[in-house]
Amino acid sequence: MKFHTIYLTLLCALCPLMAQDSTTGQEVRVFTGANGKEIKAALIDKDEKSATLLLENKRRAVVPLTSLSENDQKYIKDWSKEKAYFLQKCLGLSVRQLLELRGYESFPMTLQGNSIIITAKLNGKDTKFIIDTGAGTSLLHTKTVEKCDLTVGPMTQMISGVAGDVPAGWVAVPTLALGESLFKDRKILATDMDKDKPEGAKSNDTAGLFGADLLSQLDTVISYKENRIFFRPDKSDRTQLERDAAKSEDVGIDGEVANKDEELNFRIFKTRDGKSFRANIVSKTSTVITVKLVNGKSQQVQIANLSDEDQKYADAWTEAGDFFLRFCGALTIEELLNLRKYNAFLYERRGNHIFVDGTLNENPVTWMIDTGADSSLLDLKQANKSGCEVGPMDHKVYGIGGFAPAGETVMKKISLGKVEMTNRRTLATDMSARSGRELDYVGLFGADFMRELDAVITYSEKKIFLYQR
């Protein structure tokens, strides 16, 4: 069927429905018919055989796909209604709101230097951990173990850091909790994390490293722009969480959900007496929220009975968030962030370490992503290979095992996809000395660069997202 102007006019007459509101957020483009005729419109719906266009006069036209050019047909095939709705209604939602609406539990990140610090309970005692994607396994500080009524076994193990090897022993940990996420009966290595460090660099108040083994299990998301970290409690060892939450007497919830993936579409709420439940707000007054529970029932909850954090959430609840849940909930984290103009990079998992390909001074390289590194760091041999001139080795870098000599260098150009940074000063050290072999990556892409680029790291989708202003 040919694409004639008269045909569109007829369709417009048959479909005089007005758009629900303005086309703000909808992509307007020029569609071309098979006969070369052009019309400016926004795509608002589709099926297997036709597309619904919103015309400049606010009327709708249903057009057969076969009447459009091949480029337009491909555009329509790739188009997503969920993405269009998101751009139109939900673009103002923060990453935090988007993830909490998906059932993640979030925590504020305290930055010491560039290190991410979070509060946890180790064997029931309040402690602080460094979030370290560069640590393949979690690690405890021997000075903290005794304070938490735990015991370090024989120091017969060896762990490696940037400065060398250091002895370690196993610790039986009954519980490690972060909010609703709980790890039970774990064995975690412990070592003296302050070995050979100067007084100002010691970790006296830090319980250890929360490493990639636990971060991966919790489908962790790290957002530097918002200084928050997000976990999925249902991925932890707390297998009874949802059953217990479903029996909360405070809000009268009963029943369970068979498909656990569907539970991600419900937020975790907490009450003042320590109970929790999954639900979505559907409406509210100044004192009461009406929620839809995971079992499909509706329930009214007094806002005053919620935790301080959830009271703030209830007060800030908007129709945009509700719209997101109803129409955009199927979007992946990658799709959500791409719509926010982030650059996405698929990373490679080697054990629990994560690596991303890029360039250094126009040379192809691979970086290890390391939130535990306050500053990015180059391997000495790889730096020389990539054309970075390293100065005198009169600096020191500190890590597990003490310190190692380092020299200052300038990276003239770093790129990851479309993201480019120029003239960045950093240190280089012989990172391959401890492994006895030449590294196949150039160094550590540290927290300094990730803060600068508002990085988001996701473990469930194996992606890193960077935003360059």
Coordinates of C-alpha atoms in Angstrom, one line a residue:
M1 CA 0.0 0.0 0.0
K2 CA 1.4 3.4 -0.9
F3 CA 1.9 6.2 1.6
H4 CA -0.3 9.0 0.4
T5 CA -1.1 12.3 2.1
I6 CA -4.8 11.7 1.4
Y7 CA -4.5 8.4 3.2
L8 CA -3.1 10.0 6.3
T9 CA -5.7 12.7 6.2
L10 CA -8.4 10.0 6.1
L11 CA -6.8 8.2 9.0
C12 CA -6.6 11.4 11.0
A13 CA -10.3 11.9 10.4
L14 CA -11.0 8.4 11.6
C15 CA -8.7 8.8 14.7
P16 CA -9.5 12.2 16.1
L17 CA -8.1 11.2 19.6
M18 CA -6.0 13.9 21.1
A19 CA -2.7 13.2 22.7
Q20 CA -2.9 12.9 26.5
D21 CA -0.5 15.8 26.9
S22 CA 2.3 17.5 25.0
T23 CA 5.0 15.6 23.1
T24 CA 7.7 16.7 25.5
G25 CA 10.1 13.8 25.9
Q26 CA 8.8 12.1 22.7
E27 CA 11.1 11.9 19.8
V28 CA 9.7 13.7 16.8
R29 CA 11.2 12.6 13.4
V30 CA 10.4 12.8 9.7
F31 CA 8.8 9.6 8.5
T32 CA 9.1 8.8 4.8
G33 CA 6.5 6.8 2.8
A34 CA 7.5 4.2 0.3
N35 CA 6.7 6.8 -2.4
G36 CA 8.9 9.4 -0.9
K37 CA 6.3 11.5 0.8
E38 CA 7.4 12.9 4.2
I39 CA 5.5 13.7 7.4
K40 CA 6.8 14.9 10.8
A41 CA 5.4 12.9 13.7
A42 CA 6.2 11.1 17.0
L43 CA 5.8 7.3 17.3
I44 CA 3.6 6.5 20.2
D45 CA 2.5 2.8 19.7
K46 CA 3.0 -0.1 17.4
D47 CA 2.0 -3.7 16.7
E48 CA 3.3 -6.3 14.2
K49 CA 1.6 -4.7 11.2
S50 CA 1.2 -1.0 11.9
A51 CA 2.5 2.1 13.8
T52 CA 0.5 4.8 15.6
L53 CA 1.9 8.3 14.9
L54 CA 1.2 11.5 16.8
L55 CA 1.0 14.2 14.2
E56 CA 1.9 17.9 14.6
N57 CA -1.8 18.8 14.9
K58 CA -2.0 16.5 18.0
R59 CA -4.1 13.9 16.1
R60 CA -3.2 10.3 15.7
A61 CA -2.7 8.2 12.6
V62 CA -2.4 4.4 12.3
V63 CA 0.0 3.6 9.4
P64 CA 0.8 0.2 7.9
L65 CA 4.5 -0.6 8.3
T66 CA 4.6 -1.6 4.6
S67 CA 3.8 1.9 3.6
L68 CA 6.9 3.3 5.2
S69 CA 10.6 3.4 4.2
E70 CA 13.0 0.6 5.3
N71 CA 14.7 3.0 7.6
D72 CA 11.5 3.9 9.3
Q73 CA 10.5 0.3 9.6
K74 CA 13.8 -0.5 11.3
Y75 CA 13.3 2.5 13.7
I76 CA 9.8 1.3 14.6
K77 CA 11.0 -2.3 15.1
D78 CA 13.7 -1.1 17.6
W79 CA 11.4 1.5 19.3
S80 CA 10.2 0.7 22.8
K81 CA 7.0 2.1 24.3
E82 CA 8.5 1.8 27.8
K83 CA 11.5 3.9 26.8
A84 CA 9.3 6.5 25.2
Y85 CA 7.1 6.7 28.4
F86 CA 10.2 7.0 30.5
L87 CA 11.5 9.9 28.5
Q88 CA 8.1 11.6 28.6
K89 CA 7.1 11.1 32.3
C90 CA 10.0 9.7 34.3
L91 CA 13.2 11.4 33.2
G92 CA 13.2 13.5 36.4
L93 CA 13.5 10.5 38.7
S94 CA 16.9 10.0 40.3
V95 CA 18.9 6.8 40.0
R96 CA 18.1 6.1 43.6
Q97 CA 14.4 6.4 43.0
L98 CA 14.6 4.2 40.0
L99 CA 16.4 1.4 41.9
E100 CA 14.4 1.7 45.0
L101 CA 11.3 1.4 42.9
R102 CA 12.8 -1.8 41.6
G103 CA 13.1 -3.3 45.1
Y104 CA 16.7 -2.5 45.9
E105 CA 17.7 -1.3 49.4
S106 CA 20.0 1.7 49.4
F107 CA 22.6 3.0 51.8
P108 CA 24.5 6.3 51.9
M109 CA 28.2 6.0 51.1
T110 CA 30.6 8.0 53.2
L111 CA 33.8 8.9 51.3
Q112 CA 37.1 9.0 53.2
G113 CA 39.4 10.4 50.5
N114 CA 38.0 8.5 47.6
S115 CA 37.2 5.2 49.5
I116 CA 33.6 4.2 49.9
I117 CA 32.7 3.5 53.5
I118 CA 29.5 1.8 54.6
T119 CA 28.2 0.8 58.0
A120 CA 27.4 -2.8 58.8
K121 CA 27.0 -5.2 61.7
L122 CA 29.7 -7.7 62.2
N123 CA 28.6 -10.4 64.7
G124 CA 26.0 -7.9 65.9
K125 CA 28.6 -5.0 66.5
D126 CA 28.5 -1.8 64.5
T127 CA 31.4 -1.6 62.1
K128 CA 32.6 0.1 59.0
F129 CA 33.7 -1.5 55.8
I130 CA 35.5 -0.3 52.6
I131 CA 33.6 -1.2 49.4
D132 CA 36.4 -2.7 47.3
T133 CA 35.6 -4.1 43.8
G134 CA 39.3 -4.8 43.4
A135 CA 39.3 -7.2 46.3
G136 CA 38.4 -10.6 44.9
T137 CA 37.3 -11.8 48.3
S138 CA 36.3 -9.9 51.4
L139 CA 38.8 -9.3 54.2
L140 CA 38.7 -8.5 57.9
H141 CA 41.1 -6.3 59.9
T142 CA 42.7 -8.3 62.8
K143 CA 42.3 -5.3 65.1
T144 CA 38.6 -5.3 64.6
V145 CA 38.1 -9.1 64.9
E146 CA 38.7 -9.2 68.6
K147 CA 36.5 -6.1 69.2
C148 CA 33.6 -8.1 67.7
D149 CA 34.2 -11.2 69.9
L150 CA 35.6 -13.2 67.0
T151 CA 38.8 -15.3 66.8
V152 CA 41.4 -15.4 64.1
G153 CA 42.7 -18.9 63.3
P154 CA 46.4 -19.8 62.6
M155 CA 48.1 -17.3 60.2
T156 CA 48.9 -19.9 57.7
Q157 CA 47.3 -18.3 54.6
M158 CA 48.9 -15.7 52.4
I159 CA 47.1 -12.8 50.6
S160 CA 48.7 -10.4 48.1
G161 CA 48.4 -6.7 47.8
V162 CA 50.0 -4.0 45.7
A163 CA 53.0 -4.0 48.0
G164 CA 53.5 -7.7 48.4
D165 CA 52.3 -10.7 50.5
V166 CA 51.0 -10.8 54.0
P167 CA 50.0 -13.7 56.3
A168 CA 46.3 -14.2 57.1
G169 CA 44.0 -16.5 59.1
W170 CA 40.4 -17.6 58.8
V171 CA 37.7 -16.2 61.0
A172 CA 34.3 -17.9 61.6
V173 CA 31.7 -15.1 61.2
P174 CA 28.2 -16.0 62.5
T175 CA 26.6 -13.0 61.0
L176 CA 27.4 -10.0 58.8
A177 CA 24.4 -7.7 58.1
L178 CA 23.9 -4.6 56.0
G179 CA 20.3 -3.5 56.5
E180 CA 18.0 -6.3 55.3
S181 CA 21.0 -8.2 53.7
L182 CA 22.4 -10.9 55.9
F183 CA 25.3 -13.3 55.5
K184 CA 25.4 -16.2 57.9
D185 CA 28.1 -18.6 59.0
R186 CA 30.8 -17.3 56.7
K187 CA 34.5 -17.9 56.9
I188 CA 36.5 -14.7 56.0
L189 CA 40.2 -14.2 56.0
A190 CA 41.7 -11.6 58.4
T191 CA 45.1 -9.9 58.2
D192 CA 46.8 -6.8 59.7
M193 CA 45.6 -4.2 57.2
D194 CA 47.9 -1.6 58.8
K195 CA 51.1 -3.4 58.2
D196 CA 54.0 -0.9 57.5
K197 CA 51.5 2.0 57.0
P198 CA 52.3 5.4 58.5
E199 CA 50.0 6.6 61.3
G200 CA 47.9 8.8 59.0
A201 CA 47.2 6.0 56.6
K202 CA 46.1 3.3 59.1
S203 CA 42.6 1.8 59.2
N204 CA 42.0 1.8 62.9
D205 CA 38.2 2.3 62.6
T206 CA 37.7 0.1 59.6
A207 CA 36.6 -3.5 60.0
G208 CA 37.9 -4.6 56.6
L209 CA 37.1 -4.8 52.9
F210 CA 33.6 -5.7 51.6
G211 CA 34.9 -7.4 48.5
A212 CA 33.6 -8.5 45.1
D213 CA 32.5 -12.0 46.3
L214 CA 29.7 -10.4 48.4
L215 CA 29.1 -7.5 46.1
S216 CA 28.4 -9.9 43.3
Q217 CA 26.0 -12.1 45.3
L218 CA 23.9 -9.0 46.2
D219 CA 23.6 -7.7 42.6
T220 CA 25.2 -4.5 43.9
V221 CA 24.8 -1.2 42.2
I222 CA 27.2 1.7 43.1
S223 CA 26.3 5.2 42.2
Y224 CA 29.0 7.8 42.7
K225 CA 26.8 10.8 41.7
E226 CA 24.3 10.1 44.5
N227 CA 26.9 8.7 47.0
R228 CA 24.7 5.6 47.4
I229 CA 25.1 1.9 47.2
F230 CA 22.3 -0.5 46.4
F231 CA 21.8 -4.2 47.4
R232 CA 19.2 -6.9 46.8
P233 CA 18.5 -8.4 50.2
D234 CA 16.7 -11.4 48.6
K235 CA 20.1 -12.4 47.1
S236 CA 21.7 -12.7 50.6
D237 CA 21.5 -15.6 53.1
R238 CA 18.3 -14.2 54.6
T239 CA 16.1 -16.9 53.0
Q240 CA 13.2 -16.2 55.4
L241 CA 13.1 -12.4 54.8
E242 CA 10.1 -12.4 52.4
R243 CA 8.2 -14.9 54.4
D244 CA 8.7 -13.0 57.6
A245 CA 7.8 -9.7 55.9
A246 CA 4.6 -11.2 54.5
K247 CA 3.4 -11.9 58.0
S248 CA 3.9 -8.4 59.3
E249 CA 1.0 -7.8 61.8
D250 CA 1.4 -4.1 61.5
V251 CA 0.1 -3.8 58.0
G252 CA -1.8 -7.0 57.8
I253 CA 0.1 -8.7 55.0
D254 CA -0.4 -12.3 54.3
G255 CA 0.4 -14.6 51.4
E256 CA 3.5 -15.0 49.2
V257 CA 4.7 -14.4 45.7
A258 CA 5.8 -17.4 43.6
N259 CA 7.9 -15.6 41.1
K260 CA 10.7 -13.8 43.0
D261 CA 11.7 -11.7 40.0
E262 CA 8.3 -10.0 40.2
E263 CA 9.1 -8.9 43.8
L264 CA 11.7 -6.5 42.4
N265 CA 8.8 -4.3 41.2
F266 CA 7.9 -3.7 44.9
R267 CA 9.8 -1.5 47.3
I268 CA 11.0 -2.6 50.7
F269 CA 9.3 -0.6 53.5
K270 CA 10.3 -0.7 57.1
T271 CA 8.2 0.0 60.2
R272 CA 9.3 1.7 63.4
D273 CA 9.1 -1.7 65.3
G274 CA 11.7 -3.2 62.9
K275 CA 9.4 -5.2 60.6
S276 CA 9.5 -4.9 56.8
F277 CA 7.2 -5.5 53.8
R278 CA 7.3 -5.1 50.1
A279 CA 4.7 -2.9 48.5
N280 CA 4.0 0.0 46.2
I281 CA 2.3 3.3 47.0
V282 CA -0.8 3.9 44.9
S283 CA -2.1 7.0 46.6
K284 CA -1.6 9.1 49.7
T285 CA -3.0 11.7 52.0
S286 CA -1.1 13.9 54.4
T287 CA -1.1 11.1 57.0
V288 CA -1.9 7.8 55.3
I289 CA -0.5 5.9 52.2
T290 CA -2.5 3.3 50.4
V291 CA -0.2 0.5 49.2
K292 CA -0.5 -2.5 46.8
L293 CA 1.1 -5.5 48.5
V294 CA 3.0 -8.4 46.7
N295 CA -0.1 -10.6 47.1
G296 CA -2.2 -8.1 45.1
K297 CA -4.1 -6.8 48.1
S298 CA -4.4 -3.1 49.1
Q299 CA -3.7 -1.8 52.6
Q300 CA -3.7 1.6 54.3
V301 CA -0.6 2.4 56.4
Q302 CA -0.1 5.3 58.8
I303 CA 2.9 7.3 57.6
A304 CA 3.9 7.9 61.2
N305 CA 4.3 4.1 61.7
L306 CA 7.0 3.9 59.0
S307 CA 10.8 4.3 59.6
D308 CA 12.2 7.9 59.2
E309 CA 13.7 6.9 55.8
D310 CA 10.3 5.6 54.5
Q311 CA 8.4 8.5 55.9
K312 CA 10.7 10.7 53.7
Y313 CA 10.0 8.4 50.8
A314 CA 6.2 8.5 51.3
D315 CA 6.3 12.3 51.6
A316 CA 8.3 12.5 48.3
W317 CA 6.2 9.9 46.5
T318 CA 5.0 11.2 43.1
E319 CA 2.8 10.1 40.3
A320 CA 5.9 9.9 38.1
G321 CA 7.3 7.1 40.3
D322 CA 3.9 5.3 40.1
F323 CA 3.9 5.8 36.3
F324 CA 7.3 4.3 36.1
L325 CA 6.2 1.2 37.9
R326 CA 3.1 0.7 35.8
F327 CA 4.6 1.5 32.4
C328 CA 8.4 1.3 32.6
G329 CA 9.1 -1.4 35.2
A330 CA 10.4 -3.8 32.6
L331 CA 13.3 -1.6 31.6
T332 CA 16.7 -2.9 32.5
I333 CA 19.2 -0.8 34.5
E334 CA 21.2 -0.4 31.4
E335 CA 18.2 1.0 29.4
L336 CA 17.4 3.3 32.3
L337 CA 20.9 4.8 32.4
N338 CA 21.3 4.9 28.7
L339 CA 18.2 7.1 28.6
R340 CA 20.0 9.3 31.1
K341 CA 22.8 9.7 28.5
Y342 CA 25.3 7.5 30.4
N343 CA 27.9 5.6 28.3
A344 CA 27.7 1.9 28.9
F345 CA 30.6 -0.6 29.0
L346 CA 30.4 -4.3 29.3
Y347 CA 33.0 -5.6 31.7
E348 CA 34.8 -8.9 31.8
R349 CA 34.7 -11.0 35.0
R350 CA 38.0 -12.8 35.9
G351 CA 37.2 -14.6 39.1
N352 CA 35.7 -11.7 41.1
H353 CA 37.7 -8.9 39.5
I354 CA 36.2 -6.7 36.8
F355 CA 38.0 -5.4 33.7
V356 CA 37.1 -2.9 31.0
D357 CA 38.8 -2.3 27.7
G358 CA 39.9 1.2 26.7
T359 CA 43.0 3.1 25.4
L360 CA 46.0 4.8 27.0
N361 CA 47.8 7.3 24.8
E362 CA 46.0 5.7 21.8
N363 CA 47.2 2.2 22.7
P364 CA 44.6 -0.5 23.4
V365 CA 44.7 -1.4 27.1
T366 CA 42.6 -3.1 29.7
W367 CA 41.8 -1.6 33.1
M368 CA 40.9 -3.3 36.4
I369 CA 38.0 -1.4 38.1
D370 CA 39.0 -0.8 41.7
T371 CA 36.8 1.3 44.0
G372 CA 39.2 0.4 46.8
A373 CA 42.0 2.4 45.1
D374 CA 41.7 6.0 46.2
S375 CA 43.8 7.0 43.1
S376 CA 44.2 5.3 39.8
L377 CA 47.5 3.5 39.5
L378 CA 49.6 2.2 36.5
D379 CA 51.8 -0.9 36.3
L380 CA 55.4 0.3 35.7
K381 CA 56.0 -2.0 32.7
Q382 CA 52.6 -1.3 31.1
A383 CA 53.0 2.5 31.6
N384 CA 56.3 2.4 29.7
K385 CA 54.7 0.3 26.9
S386 CA 51.9 2.9 26.6
G387 CA 54.3 5.8 26.2
C388 CA 54.0 7.2 29.8
E389 CA 57.3 8.6 31.0
V390 CA 57.7 7.6 34.7
G391 CA 59.8 9.9 37.0
P392 CA 62.0 9.0 39.9
M393 CA 60.7 6.2 42.1
D394 CA 60.6 8.5 45.2
H395 CA 56.9 8.1 46.0
K396 CA 55.2 5.4 48.0
V397 CA 51.9 3.6 47.4
Y398 CA 50.2 1.8 50.3
G399 CA 48.1 -1.3 50.3
I400 CA 47.8 -4.7 51.8
G401 CA 51.3 -5.8 52.6
G402 CA 52.7 -2.3 53.3
F403 CA 54.1 0.0 50.7
A404 CA 55.9 0.0 47.4
P405 CA 58.1 2.6 45.6
A406 CA 56.3 4.5 42.8
G407 CA 57.1 7.2 40.3
E408 CA 54.9 10.1 39.0
T409 CA 53.7 10.1 35.4
V410 CA 51.3 11.9 33.1
M411 CA 48.6 10.0 31.0
K412 CA 48.2 12.2 28.0
K413 CA 44.9 10.6 26.9
I414 CA 42.6 8.0 28.4
S415 CA 39.5 6.8 26.6
L416 CA 36.7 4.3 27.3
G417 CA 34.4 4.4 24.3
K418 CA 33.2 7.9 23.9
V419 CA 34.6 9.0 27.3
E420 CA 37.9 10.8 27.1
M421 CA 40.2 12.3 29.7
T422 CA 43.4 14.1 29.0
N423 CA 46.6 15.0 31.0
R424 CA 45.8 13.1 34.1
R425 CA 48.7 12.8 36.6
T426 CA 49.1 9.5 38.5
L427 CA 51.6 7.1 40.0
A428 CA 53.2 4.0 38.5
T429 CA 54.6 1.1 40.5
D430 CA 55.8 -2.5 39.7
M431 CA 52.5 -4.3 40.2
S432 CA 53.8 -7.4 38.4
A433 CA 56.6 -7.9 41.0
R434 CA 54.3 -9.7 43.4
S435 CA 52.8 -12.0 40.7
G436 CA 56.1 -13.0 39.1
R437 CA 54.7 -12.4 35.6
E438 CA 53.8 -9.5 33.4
L439 CA 50.3 -8.2 33.9
D440 CA 47.8 -8.3 31.0
Y441 CA 46.1 -5.1 32.2
V442 CA 47.6 -1.6 32.4
G443 CA 46.6 -0.8 36.0
L444 CA 43.8 0.3 38.3
F445 CA 41.0 2.5 37.2
G446 CA 40.4 4.0 40.6
A447 CA 37.8 5.9 42.6
D448 CA 39.3 9.3 41.6
F449 CA 38.3 8.7 37.9
M450 CA 35.0 7.1 38.9
R451 CA 34.0 10.1 41.0
E452 CA 34.9 12.4 38.2
L453 CA 32.8 10.5 35.7
D454 CA 29.7 9.9 38.0
A455 CA 30.3 6.2 37.6
V456 CA 27.6 3.6 38.1
I457 CA 28.7 -0.1 38.5
T458 CA 26.2 -2.9 38.2
Y459 CA 26.9 -6.5 39.1
S460 CA 23.7 -8.0 37.8
E461 CA 24.2 -6.7 34.2
K462 CA 28.0 -6.7 34.3
K463 CA 28.1 -3.1 33.2
I464 CA 29.9 0.1 34.1
F465 CA 28.3 3.4 33.2
L466 CA 30.2 6.7 32.9
Y467 CA 28.8 10.2 32.4
Q468 CA 31.1 12.9 31.1
R469 CA 29.9 16.5 31.6

